Short mmCIF file of C-alpha atoms and ligand atoms in Angstrom, two decimals:
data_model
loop_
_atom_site.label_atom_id
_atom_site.label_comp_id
_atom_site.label_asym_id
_atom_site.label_seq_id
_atom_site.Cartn_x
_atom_site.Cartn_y
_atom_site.Cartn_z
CA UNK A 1 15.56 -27.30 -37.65
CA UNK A 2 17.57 -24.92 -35.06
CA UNK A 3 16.38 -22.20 -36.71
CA UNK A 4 12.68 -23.20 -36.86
CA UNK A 5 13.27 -24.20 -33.11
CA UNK A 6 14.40 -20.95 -32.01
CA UNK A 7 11.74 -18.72 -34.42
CA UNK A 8 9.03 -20.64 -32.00
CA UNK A 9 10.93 -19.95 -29.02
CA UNK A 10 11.06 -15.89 -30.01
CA UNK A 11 7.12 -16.14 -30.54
CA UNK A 12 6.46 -17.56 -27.22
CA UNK A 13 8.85 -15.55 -25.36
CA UNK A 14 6.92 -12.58 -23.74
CA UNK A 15 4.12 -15.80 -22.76
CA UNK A 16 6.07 -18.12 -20.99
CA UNK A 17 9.34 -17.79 -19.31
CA UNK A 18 12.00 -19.80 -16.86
CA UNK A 19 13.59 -17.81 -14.46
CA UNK A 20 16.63 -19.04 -12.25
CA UNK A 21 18.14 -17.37 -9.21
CA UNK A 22 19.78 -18.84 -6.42
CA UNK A 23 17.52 -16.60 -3.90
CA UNK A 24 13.88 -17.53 -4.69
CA UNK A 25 11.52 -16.90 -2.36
CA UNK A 26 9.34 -20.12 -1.93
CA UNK A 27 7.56 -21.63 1.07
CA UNK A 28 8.93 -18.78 3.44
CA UNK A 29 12.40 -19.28 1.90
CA UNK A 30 14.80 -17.88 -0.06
CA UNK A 31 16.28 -20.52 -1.80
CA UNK A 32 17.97 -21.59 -5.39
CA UNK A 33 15.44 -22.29 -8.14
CA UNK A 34 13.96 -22.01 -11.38
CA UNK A 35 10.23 -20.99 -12.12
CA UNK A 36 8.23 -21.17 -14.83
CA UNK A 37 5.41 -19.56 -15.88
CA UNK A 38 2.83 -19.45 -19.05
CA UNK A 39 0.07 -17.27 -20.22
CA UNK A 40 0.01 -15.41 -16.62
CA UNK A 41 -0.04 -18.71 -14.45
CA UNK A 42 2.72 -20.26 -12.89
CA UNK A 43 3.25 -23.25 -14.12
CA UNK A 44 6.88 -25.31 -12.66
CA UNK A 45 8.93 -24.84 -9.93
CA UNK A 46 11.73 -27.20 -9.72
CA UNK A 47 14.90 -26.28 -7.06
CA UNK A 48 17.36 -26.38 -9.44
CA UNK A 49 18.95 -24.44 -12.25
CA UNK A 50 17.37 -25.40 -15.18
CA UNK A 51 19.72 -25.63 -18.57
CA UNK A 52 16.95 -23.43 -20.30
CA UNK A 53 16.51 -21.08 -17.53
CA UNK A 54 17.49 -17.15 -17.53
CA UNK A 55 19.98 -16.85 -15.10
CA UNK A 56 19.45 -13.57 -12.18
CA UNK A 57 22.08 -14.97 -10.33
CA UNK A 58 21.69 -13.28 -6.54
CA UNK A 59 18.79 -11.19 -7.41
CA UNK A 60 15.93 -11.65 -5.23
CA UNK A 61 13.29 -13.19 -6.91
CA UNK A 62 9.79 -13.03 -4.68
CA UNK A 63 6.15 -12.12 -5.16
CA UNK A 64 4.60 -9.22 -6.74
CA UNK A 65 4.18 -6.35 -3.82
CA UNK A 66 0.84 -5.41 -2.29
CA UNK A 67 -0.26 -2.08 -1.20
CA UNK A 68 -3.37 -2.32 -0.02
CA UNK A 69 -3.82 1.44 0.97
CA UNK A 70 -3.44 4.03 -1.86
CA UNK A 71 -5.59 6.87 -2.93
CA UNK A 72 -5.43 6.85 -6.94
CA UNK A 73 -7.83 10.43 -7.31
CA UNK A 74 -9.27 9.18 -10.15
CA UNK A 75 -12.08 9.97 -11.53
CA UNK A 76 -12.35 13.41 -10.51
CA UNK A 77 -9.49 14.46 -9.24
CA UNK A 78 -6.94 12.83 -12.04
CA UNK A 79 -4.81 16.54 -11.76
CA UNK A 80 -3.87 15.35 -8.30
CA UNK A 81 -3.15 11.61 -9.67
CA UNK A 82 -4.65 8.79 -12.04
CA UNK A 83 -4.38 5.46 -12.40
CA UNK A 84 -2.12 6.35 -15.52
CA UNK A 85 0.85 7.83 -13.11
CA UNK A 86 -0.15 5.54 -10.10
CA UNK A 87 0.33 2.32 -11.76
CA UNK A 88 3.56 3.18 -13.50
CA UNK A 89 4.53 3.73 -10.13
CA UNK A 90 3.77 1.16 -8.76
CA UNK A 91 5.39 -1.61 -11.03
CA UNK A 92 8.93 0.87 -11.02
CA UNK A 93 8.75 0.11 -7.22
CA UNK A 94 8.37 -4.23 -7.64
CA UNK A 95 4.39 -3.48 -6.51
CA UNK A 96 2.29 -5.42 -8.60
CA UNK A 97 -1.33 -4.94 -6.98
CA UNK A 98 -3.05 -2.31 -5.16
CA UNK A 99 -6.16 -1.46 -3.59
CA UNK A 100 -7.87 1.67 -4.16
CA UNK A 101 -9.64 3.98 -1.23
CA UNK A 102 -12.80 5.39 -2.20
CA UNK A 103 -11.74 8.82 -1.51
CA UNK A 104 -10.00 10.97 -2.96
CA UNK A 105 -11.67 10.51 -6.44
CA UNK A 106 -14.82 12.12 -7.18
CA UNK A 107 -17.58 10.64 -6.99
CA UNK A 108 -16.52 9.56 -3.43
CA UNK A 109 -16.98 5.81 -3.88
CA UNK A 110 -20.09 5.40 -1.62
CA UNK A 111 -22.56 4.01 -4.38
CA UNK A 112 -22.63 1.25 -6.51
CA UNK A 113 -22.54 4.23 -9.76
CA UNK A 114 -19.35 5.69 -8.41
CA UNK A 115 -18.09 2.39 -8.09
CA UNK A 116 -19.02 1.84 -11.48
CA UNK A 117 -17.60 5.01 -12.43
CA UNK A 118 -14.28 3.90 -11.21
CA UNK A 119 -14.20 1.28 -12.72
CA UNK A 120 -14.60 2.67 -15.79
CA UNK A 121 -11.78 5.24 -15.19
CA UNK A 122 -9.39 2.53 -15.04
CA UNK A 123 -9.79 1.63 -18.80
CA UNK A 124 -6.70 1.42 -20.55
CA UNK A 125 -4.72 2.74 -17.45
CA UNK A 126 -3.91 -0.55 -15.13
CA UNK A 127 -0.39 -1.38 -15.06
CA UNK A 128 -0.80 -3.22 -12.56
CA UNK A 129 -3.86 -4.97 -10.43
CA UNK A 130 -6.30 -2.67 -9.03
CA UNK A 131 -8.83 -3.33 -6.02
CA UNK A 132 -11.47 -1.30 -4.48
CA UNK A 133 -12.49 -0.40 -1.38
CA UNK A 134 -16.07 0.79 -0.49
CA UNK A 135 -16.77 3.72 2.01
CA UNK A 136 -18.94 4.08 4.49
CA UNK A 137 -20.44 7.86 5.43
CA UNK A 138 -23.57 9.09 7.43
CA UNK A 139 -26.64 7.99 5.10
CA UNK A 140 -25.10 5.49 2.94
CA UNK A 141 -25.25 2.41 4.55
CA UNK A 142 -28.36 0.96 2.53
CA UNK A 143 -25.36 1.02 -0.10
CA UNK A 144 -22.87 -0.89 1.11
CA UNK A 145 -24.61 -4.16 0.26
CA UNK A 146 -24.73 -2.99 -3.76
CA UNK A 147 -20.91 -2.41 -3.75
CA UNK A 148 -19.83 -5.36 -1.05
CA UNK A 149 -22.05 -7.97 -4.43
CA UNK A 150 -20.15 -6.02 -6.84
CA UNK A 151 -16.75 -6.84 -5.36
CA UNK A 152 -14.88 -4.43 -3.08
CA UNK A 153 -12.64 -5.80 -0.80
CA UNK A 154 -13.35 -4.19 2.49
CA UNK A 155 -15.19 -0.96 3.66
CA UNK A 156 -13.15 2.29 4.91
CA UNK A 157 -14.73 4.96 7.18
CA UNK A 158 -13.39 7.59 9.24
CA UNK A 159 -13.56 8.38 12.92
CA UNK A 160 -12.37 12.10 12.21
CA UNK A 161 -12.75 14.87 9.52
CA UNK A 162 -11.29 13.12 5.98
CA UNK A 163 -10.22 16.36 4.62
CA UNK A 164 -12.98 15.38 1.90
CA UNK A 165 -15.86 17.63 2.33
CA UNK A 166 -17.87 14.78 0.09
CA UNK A 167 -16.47 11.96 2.86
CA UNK A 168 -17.70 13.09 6.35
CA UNK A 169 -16.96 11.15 9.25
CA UNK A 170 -19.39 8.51 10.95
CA UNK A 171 -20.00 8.08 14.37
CA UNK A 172 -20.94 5.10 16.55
CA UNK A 173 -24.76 5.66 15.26
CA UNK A 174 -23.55 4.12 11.23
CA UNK A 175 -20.78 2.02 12.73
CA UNK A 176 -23.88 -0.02 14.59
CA UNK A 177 -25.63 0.14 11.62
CA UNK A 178 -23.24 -0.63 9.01
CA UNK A 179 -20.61 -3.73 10.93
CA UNK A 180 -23.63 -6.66 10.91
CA UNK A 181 -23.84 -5.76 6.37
CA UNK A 182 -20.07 -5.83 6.40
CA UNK A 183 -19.66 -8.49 8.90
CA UNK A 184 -22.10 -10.88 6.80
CA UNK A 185 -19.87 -10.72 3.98
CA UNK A 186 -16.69 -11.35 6.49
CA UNK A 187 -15.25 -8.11 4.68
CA UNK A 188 -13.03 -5.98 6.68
CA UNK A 189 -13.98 -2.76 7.75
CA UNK A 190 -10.92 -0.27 7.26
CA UNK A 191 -10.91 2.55 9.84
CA UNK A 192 -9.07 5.63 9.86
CA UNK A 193 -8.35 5.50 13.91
CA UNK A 194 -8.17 9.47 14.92
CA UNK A 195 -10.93 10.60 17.61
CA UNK A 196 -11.05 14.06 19.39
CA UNK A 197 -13.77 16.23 21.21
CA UNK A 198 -12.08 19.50 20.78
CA UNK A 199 -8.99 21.07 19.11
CA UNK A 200 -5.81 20.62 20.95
CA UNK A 201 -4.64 24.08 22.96
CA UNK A 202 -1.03 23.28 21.37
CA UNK A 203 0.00 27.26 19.54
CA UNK A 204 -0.27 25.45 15.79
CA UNK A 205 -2.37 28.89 15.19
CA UNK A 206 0.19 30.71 15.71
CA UNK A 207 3.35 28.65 14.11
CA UNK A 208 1.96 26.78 11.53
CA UNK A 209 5.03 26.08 9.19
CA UNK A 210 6.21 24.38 12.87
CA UNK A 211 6.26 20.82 12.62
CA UNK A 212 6.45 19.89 16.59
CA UNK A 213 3.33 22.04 16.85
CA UNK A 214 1.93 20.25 13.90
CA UNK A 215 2.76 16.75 15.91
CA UNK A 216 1.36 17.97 18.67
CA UNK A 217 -1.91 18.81 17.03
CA UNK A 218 -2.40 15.36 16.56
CA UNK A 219 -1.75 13.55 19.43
CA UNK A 220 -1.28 9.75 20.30
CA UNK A 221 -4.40 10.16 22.28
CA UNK A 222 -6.54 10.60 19.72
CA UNK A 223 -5.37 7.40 18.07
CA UNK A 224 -5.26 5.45 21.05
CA UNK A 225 -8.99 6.37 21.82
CA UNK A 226 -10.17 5.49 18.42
CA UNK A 227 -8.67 2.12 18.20
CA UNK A 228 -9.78 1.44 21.55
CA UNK A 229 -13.44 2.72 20.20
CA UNK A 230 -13.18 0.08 17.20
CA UNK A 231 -11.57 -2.46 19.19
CA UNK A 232 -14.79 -2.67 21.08
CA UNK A 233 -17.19 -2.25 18.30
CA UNK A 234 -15.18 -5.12 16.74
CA UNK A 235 -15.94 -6.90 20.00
CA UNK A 236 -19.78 -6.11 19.65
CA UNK A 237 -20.26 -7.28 15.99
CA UNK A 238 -18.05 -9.96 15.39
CA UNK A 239 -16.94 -7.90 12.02
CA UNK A 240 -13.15 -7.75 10.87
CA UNK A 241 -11.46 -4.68 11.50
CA UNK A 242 -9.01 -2.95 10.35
CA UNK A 243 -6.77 -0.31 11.67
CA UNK A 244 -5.22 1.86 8.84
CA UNK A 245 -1.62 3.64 9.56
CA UNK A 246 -0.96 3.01 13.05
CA UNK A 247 1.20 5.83 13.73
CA UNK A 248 0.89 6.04 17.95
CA UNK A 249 3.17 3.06 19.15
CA UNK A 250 0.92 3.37 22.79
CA UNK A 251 -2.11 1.96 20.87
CA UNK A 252 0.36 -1.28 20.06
CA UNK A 253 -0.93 -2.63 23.51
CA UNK A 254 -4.63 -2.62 22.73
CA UNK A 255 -4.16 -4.65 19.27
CA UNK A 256 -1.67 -7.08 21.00
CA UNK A 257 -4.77 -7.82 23.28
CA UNK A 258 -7.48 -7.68 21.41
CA UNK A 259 -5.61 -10.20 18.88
CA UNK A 260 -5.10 -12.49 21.97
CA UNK A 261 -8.75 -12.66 22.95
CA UNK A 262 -9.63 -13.95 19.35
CA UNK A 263 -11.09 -11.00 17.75
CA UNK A 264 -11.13 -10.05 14.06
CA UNK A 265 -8.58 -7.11 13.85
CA UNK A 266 -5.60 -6.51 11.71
CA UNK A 267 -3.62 -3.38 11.80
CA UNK A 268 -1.09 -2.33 9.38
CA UNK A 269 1.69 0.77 9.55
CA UNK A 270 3.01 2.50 6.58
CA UNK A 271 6.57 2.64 5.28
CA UNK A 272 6.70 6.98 6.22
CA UNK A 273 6.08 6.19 10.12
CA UNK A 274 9.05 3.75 10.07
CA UNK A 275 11.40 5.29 7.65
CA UNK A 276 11.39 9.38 9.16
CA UNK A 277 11.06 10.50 12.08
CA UNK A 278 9.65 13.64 13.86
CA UNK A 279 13.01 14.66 14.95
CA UNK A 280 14.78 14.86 11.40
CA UNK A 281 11.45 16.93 9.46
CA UNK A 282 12.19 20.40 9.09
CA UNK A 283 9.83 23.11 9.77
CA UNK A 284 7.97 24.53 6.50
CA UNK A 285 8.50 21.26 4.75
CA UNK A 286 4.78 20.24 3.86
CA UNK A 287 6.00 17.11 1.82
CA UNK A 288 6.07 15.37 5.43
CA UNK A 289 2.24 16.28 6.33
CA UNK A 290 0.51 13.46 6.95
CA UNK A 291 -2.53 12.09 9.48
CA UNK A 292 -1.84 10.91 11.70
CA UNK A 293 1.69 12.42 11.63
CA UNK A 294 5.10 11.09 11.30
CA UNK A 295 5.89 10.47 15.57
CA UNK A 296 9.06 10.62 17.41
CA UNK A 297 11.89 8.03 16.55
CA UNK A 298 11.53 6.49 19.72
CA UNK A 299 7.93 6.12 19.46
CA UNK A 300 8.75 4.75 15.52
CA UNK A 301 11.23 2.11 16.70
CA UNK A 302 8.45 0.30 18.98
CA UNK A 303 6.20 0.36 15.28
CA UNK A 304 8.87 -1.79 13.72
CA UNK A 305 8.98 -3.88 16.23
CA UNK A 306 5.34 -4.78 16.41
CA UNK A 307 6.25 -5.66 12.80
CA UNK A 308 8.61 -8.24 13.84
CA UNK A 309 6.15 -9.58 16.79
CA UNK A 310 3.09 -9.81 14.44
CA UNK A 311 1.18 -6.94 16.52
CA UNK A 312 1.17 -5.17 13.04
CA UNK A 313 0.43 -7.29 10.28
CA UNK A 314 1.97 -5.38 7.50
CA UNK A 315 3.05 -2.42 5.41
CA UNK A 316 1.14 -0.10 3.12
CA UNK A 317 1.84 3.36 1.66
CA UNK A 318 -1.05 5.34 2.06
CA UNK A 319 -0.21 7.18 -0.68
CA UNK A 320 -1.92 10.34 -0.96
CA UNK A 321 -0.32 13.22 -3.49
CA UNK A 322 -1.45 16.55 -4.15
CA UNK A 323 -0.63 19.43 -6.70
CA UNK A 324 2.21 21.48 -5.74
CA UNK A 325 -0.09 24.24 -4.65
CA UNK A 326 -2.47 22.18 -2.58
CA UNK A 327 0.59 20.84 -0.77
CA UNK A 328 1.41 24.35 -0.25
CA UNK A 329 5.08 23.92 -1.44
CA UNK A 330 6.03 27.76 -1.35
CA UNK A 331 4.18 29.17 1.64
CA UNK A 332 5.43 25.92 4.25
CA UNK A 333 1.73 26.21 5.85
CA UNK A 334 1.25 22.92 7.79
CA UNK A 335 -1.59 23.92 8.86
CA UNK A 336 -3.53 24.89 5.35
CA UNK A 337 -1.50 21.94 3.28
CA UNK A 338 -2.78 18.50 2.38
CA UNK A 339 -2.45 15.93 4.30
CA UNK A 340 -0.79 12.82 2.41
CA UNK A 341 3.01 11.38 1.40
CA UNK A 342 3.28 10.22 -2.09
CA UNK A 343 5.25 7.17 -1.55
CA UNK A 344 3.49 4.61 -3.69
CA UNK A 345 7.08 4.07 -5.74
CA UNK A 346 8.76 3.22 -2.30
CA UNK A 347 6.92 0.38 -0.38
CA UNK A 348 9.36 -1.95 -0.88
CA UNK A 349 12.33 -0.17 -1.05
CA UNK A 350 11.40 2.80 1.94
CA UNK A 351 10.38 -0.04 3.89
CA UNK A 352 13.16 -2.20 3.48
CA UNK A 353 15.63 0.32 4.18
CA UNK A 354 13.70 1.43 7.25
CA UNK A 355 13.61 -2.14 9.06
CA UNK A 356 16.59 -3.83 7.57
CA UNK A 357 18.69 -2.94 10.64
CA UNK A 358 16.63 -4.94 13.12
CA UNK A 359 15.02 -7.70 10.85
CA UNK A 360 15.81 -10.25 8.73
CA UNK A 361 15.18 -10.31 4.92
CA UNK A 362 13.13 -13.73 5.71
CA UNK A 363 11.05 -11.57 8.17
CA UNK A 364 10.88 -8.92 5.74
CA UNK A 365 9.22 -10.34 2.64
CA UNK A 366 5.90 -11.24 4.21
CA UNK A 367 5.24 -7.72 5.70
CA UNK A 368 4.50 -6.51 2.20
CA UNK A 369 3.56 -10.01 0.05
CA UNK A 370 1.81 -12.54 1.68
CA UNK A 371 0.40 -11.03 4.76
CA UNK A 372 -1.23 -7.97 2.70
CA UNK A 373 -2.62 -10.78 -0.09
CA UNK A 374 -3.87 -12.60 2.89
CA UNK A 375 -5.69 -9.73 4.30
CA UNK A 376 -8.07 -9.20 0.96
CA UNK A 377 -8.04 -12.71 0.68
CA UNK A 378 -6.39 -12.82 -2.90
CA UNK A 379 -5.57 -16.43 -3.05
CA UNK A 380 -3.60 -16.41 -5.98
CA UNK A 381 -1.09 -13.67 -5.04
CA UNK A 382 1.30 -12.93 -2.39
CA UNK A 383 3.47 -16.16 -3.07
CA UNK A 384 5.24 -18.15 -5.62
CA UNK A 385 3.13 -21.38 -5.75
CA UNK A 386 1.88 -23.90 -8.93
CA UNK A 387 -1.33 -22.26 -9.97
CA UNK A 388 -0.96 -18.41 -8.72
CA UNK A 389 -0.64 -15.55 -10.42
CA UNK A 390 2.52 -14.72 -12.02
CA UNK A 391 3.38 -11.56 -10.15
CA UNK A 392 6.90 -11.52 -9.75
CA UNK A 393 9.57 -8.78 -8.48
CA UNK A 394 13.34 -9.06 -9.30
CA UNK A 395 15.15 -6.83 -7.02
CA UNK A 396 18.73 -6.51 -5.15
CA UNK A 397 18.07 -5.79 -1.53
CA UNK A 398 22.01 -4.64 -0.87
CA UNK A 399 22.31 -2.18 -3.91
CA UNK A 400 21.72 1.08 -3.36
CA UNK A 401 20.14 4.08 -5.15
CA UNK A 402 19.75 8.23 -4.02
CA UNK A 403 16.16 8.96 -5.05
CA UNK A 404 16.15 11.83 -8.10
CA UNK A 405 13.07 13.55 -9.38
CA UNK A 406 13.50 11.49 -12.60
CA UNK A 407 13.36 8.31 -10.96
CA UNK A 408 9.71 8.81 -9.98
CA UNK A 409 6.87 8.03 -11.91
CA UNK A 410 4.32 9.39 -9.56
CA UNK A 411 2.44 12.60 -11.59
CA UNK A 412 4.08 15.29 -9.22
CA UNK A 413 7.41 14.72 -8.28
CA UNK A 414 7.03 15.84 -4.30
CA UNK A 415 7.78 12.90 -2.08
CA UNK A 416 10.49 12.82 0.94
CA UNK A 417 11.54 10.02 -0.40
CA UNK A 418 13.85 12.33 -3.29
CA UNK A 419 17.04 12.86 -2.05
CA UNK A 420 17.01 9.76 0.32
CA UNK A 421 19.23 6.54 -0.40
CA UNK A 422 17.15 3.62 -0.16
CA UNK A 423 18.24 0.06 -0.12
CA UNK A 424 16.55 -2.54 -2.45
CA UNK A 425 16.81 -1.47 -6.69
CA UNK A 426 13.89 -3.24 -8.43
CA UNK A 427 15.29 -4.76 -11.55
CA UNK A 428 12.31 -5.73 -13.10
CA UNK A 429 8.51 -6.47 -12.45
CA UNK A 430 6.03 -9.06 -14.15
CA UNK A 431 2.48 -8.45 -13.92
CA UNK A 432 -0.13 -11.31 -15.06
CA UNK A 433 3.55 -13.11 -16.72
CA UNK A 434 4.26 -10.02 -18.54
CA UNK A 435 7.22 -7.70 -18.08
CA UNK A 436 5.83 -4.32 -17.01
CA UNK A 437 9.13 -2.83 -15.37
CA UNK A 438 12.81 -3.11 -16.63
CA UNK A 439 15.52 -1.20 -16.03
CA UNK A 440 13.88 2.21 -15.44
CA UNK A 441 11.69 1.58 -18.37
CA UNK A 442 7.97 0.86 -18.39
CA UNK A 443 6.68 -1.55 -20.94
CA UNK A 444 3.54 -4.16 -21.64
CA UNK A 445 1.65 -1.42 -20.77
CA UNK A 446 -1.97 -2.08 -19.44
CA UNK A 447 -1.36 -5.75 -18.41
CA UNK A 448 -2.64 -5.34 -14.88
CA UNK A 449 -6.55 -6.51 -14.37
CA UNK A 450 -9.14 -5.61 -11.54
CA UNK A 451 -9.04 -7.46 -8.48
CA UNK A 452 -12.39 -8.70 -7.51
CA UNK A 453 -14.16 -10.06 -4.40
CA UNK A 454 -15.99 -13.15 -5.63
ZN1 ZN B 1 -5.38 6.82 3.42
#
């Protein structure tokens, strides 16, 4: 009988599971209890140690993590990074969904084919949930309906060059034509918030491994102007926007009023302008190049706390690697070097560490679970509830770990995040109820699934 009993149990195992910690987050708590879940779903919660429950003791038991700004490169550019490397990445880091930009993969996604095509190029390679994002360029509008049916969750567009000769820029002209489409299907429209007339007179010519001229290259005033820009198209349309990587803390003031007068706008930060700052990055060092760029501490502290006061509604990487050469990692040439931080591994823990000084781990969690699930409207993530999605992170938000090259499961091992000591070691993550992440091993590969906009 016992052993029948327990051969039943073994068969079941990897499909339904009780786990028991005595820091569950639940209802915007952390609190002692024991969840259940079966074939993907959770199924029980009850606030209580149950006899049959694995015991995590003081781990942190909490929703999958969101990121719902990474460049994956694939198809096309899959020697910069795929969804192979990506996803691994993301489950070693307690990130159980992402969303996908439509650049940097080629085809751009700007059609309903290269959406297709993407699609496809996930096959076999989703370790963890993948969403889309549409884009919008000069001439595609008459697109956007095609791919918005099909299910992306939003539409990105840039106000300035994308560094993707295949993704120009659009200019009032498509955002009139393009935010009633986008606005129909109350889908946000993600802009990358960087407007200028002329280059900046600033000697980045002449020092280009010089990261203070590379910061002032890009300055707050070209943010500030292009979030003021969409603020008002948001105003003129009625469509949700979205401000991508708020880097300049003087454009905090515009969102905090344009949220006050009712309109549709979200704006998120990502975990590189809160954990550096311009003061600590060393000339030469092209692993920090990023747009807009990394800002003054000072400037950085007022970011987290527009965290805290709901100004910014959450955290995303932006994650956006390049081959060692493109990066130019030998010749220190800001000025020639792609743009982008590979940092997909380190939402959760880069963030943490970078915030954990001024807020509370209670304040914490919904900066990178529920508000980002809120914001593409995926209902059944985000949260530990009867009925959602059994995406689950285990992680110790006191225990420490120094970054190594081997720890990263990103395809080129060039992040600032190697070297640093982050707070936060993710034990183990569960994606659709099955184990994709545990202890520095990935396994279940291929258990993630597409996230759709029905
Ligand atoms: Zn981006």
């Amino acid at each position: 009988m016992y052993i029948c009993r327990f051969a039943i149990k073994k068969r079941n195992h990897l499909h339904s599971r009780e786990l028991f910690s005595n820091s569950v987050w639940i209802n915007n708590q952390l609190q002692p209890a024991t969840i259940c879940y079966e074939n993907g779903i959770i199924t029980a919660i009850h606030f209580e140690k149950k006899v049959t429950a694995e015991d995590y003791g003081h781990a942190v038991i909490m929703p999958g993590v969101v990121d719902v700004h990474v460049h994956v490169n694939e198809p096309g550019r899959t020697e910069w990074e795929g969804f192979e490397t990506a996803t691994q990445a993301a489950a070693a880091g307690g990130t159980t969904t992402i969303i996908d930009m439509p650049l940097n993969a080629s085809p751009v996604t700007t059609t309903l084919k290269a959406f297709e095509d993407k699609l496809a190029a996930t096959s076999g390679k989703m370790h963890v949930n993948v969403g889309f994002y549409a884009g919008l360029i000069p001439g595609n509008v008459a697109h956007l309906k095609a791919m918005l049916q099909a299910g992306v969750v939003g539409v990105k567009c840039f106000l300035t060059h994308s560094g993707i000769d295949e993704f120009p820029n659009v200019t009032e002209k498509e955002l009139d034509e393009a935010m009633p489409i986008i606005a129909q299907y109350n889908a946000p429209l993600l802009a990358h918030c960087e407007l200028y007339d002329t280059e900046v007179a600033c000697g980045f010519e002449e020092h280009p491994t010089s990261y203070p001229h590379y910061l002032a290259s890009r300055p707050k005033q070209w943010e500030n102007d292009a979030i003021a820009l969409m603020i008002r198209k948001c105003r003129e349309h009625n469509c949700p926007v979205h401000i991508v990587h708020v880097a300049s803390a003087e454009a905090l003031a515009l969102i905090e009023a344009a949220k006050k007068e009712g309109l549709p706008i979200t704006a998120e930060t990502c975990t590189q302008y809160i954990y550096f700052n311009a003061e600590d990055i060393p000339d030469a060092r092209c692993i920090y190049k990023c747009a807009p760029p990394i800002r003054e501490k000072a400037n950085n502290e007022q970011l987290k706390k527009a965290l805290l006061s709901g100004v910014l509604d959450f955290i995303a990487t932006d994650h956006s690697p390049a081959p060692p050469g493109i990066k130019e990692m030998e010749s220190g040439n800001l000025k020639k070097a792609w743009g982008g931080i590979a940092g997909i591994q380190f939402l959760l823990s880069g963030s943490w560490t970078a915030v954990k000084d001024i807020m509370t781990l209670e304040q914490f969690i919904p900066l990178v679970t529920s508000k980002p699930a809120a914001f593409i409207k995926a209902e059944k993530k985000g949260a530990i509830a009867i009925g959602n999605d059994a995406d689950i992170v285990i992680w110790h938000p006191e225990a420490t770990t120094t970054i190594k090259d081997e720890d990263v499961w990103f395809r080129y091992k060039i992040s600032p995040y190697i070297g640093q000591n982050l707070y936060g070691t993710v034990s183990e993550t569960i994606v659709n109820g099955e184990t994709v992440y545990q202890n520095n091993l990935i396994k279940n590969k291929n258990k993630g699934k597409w996230l759709l906009q029905k």
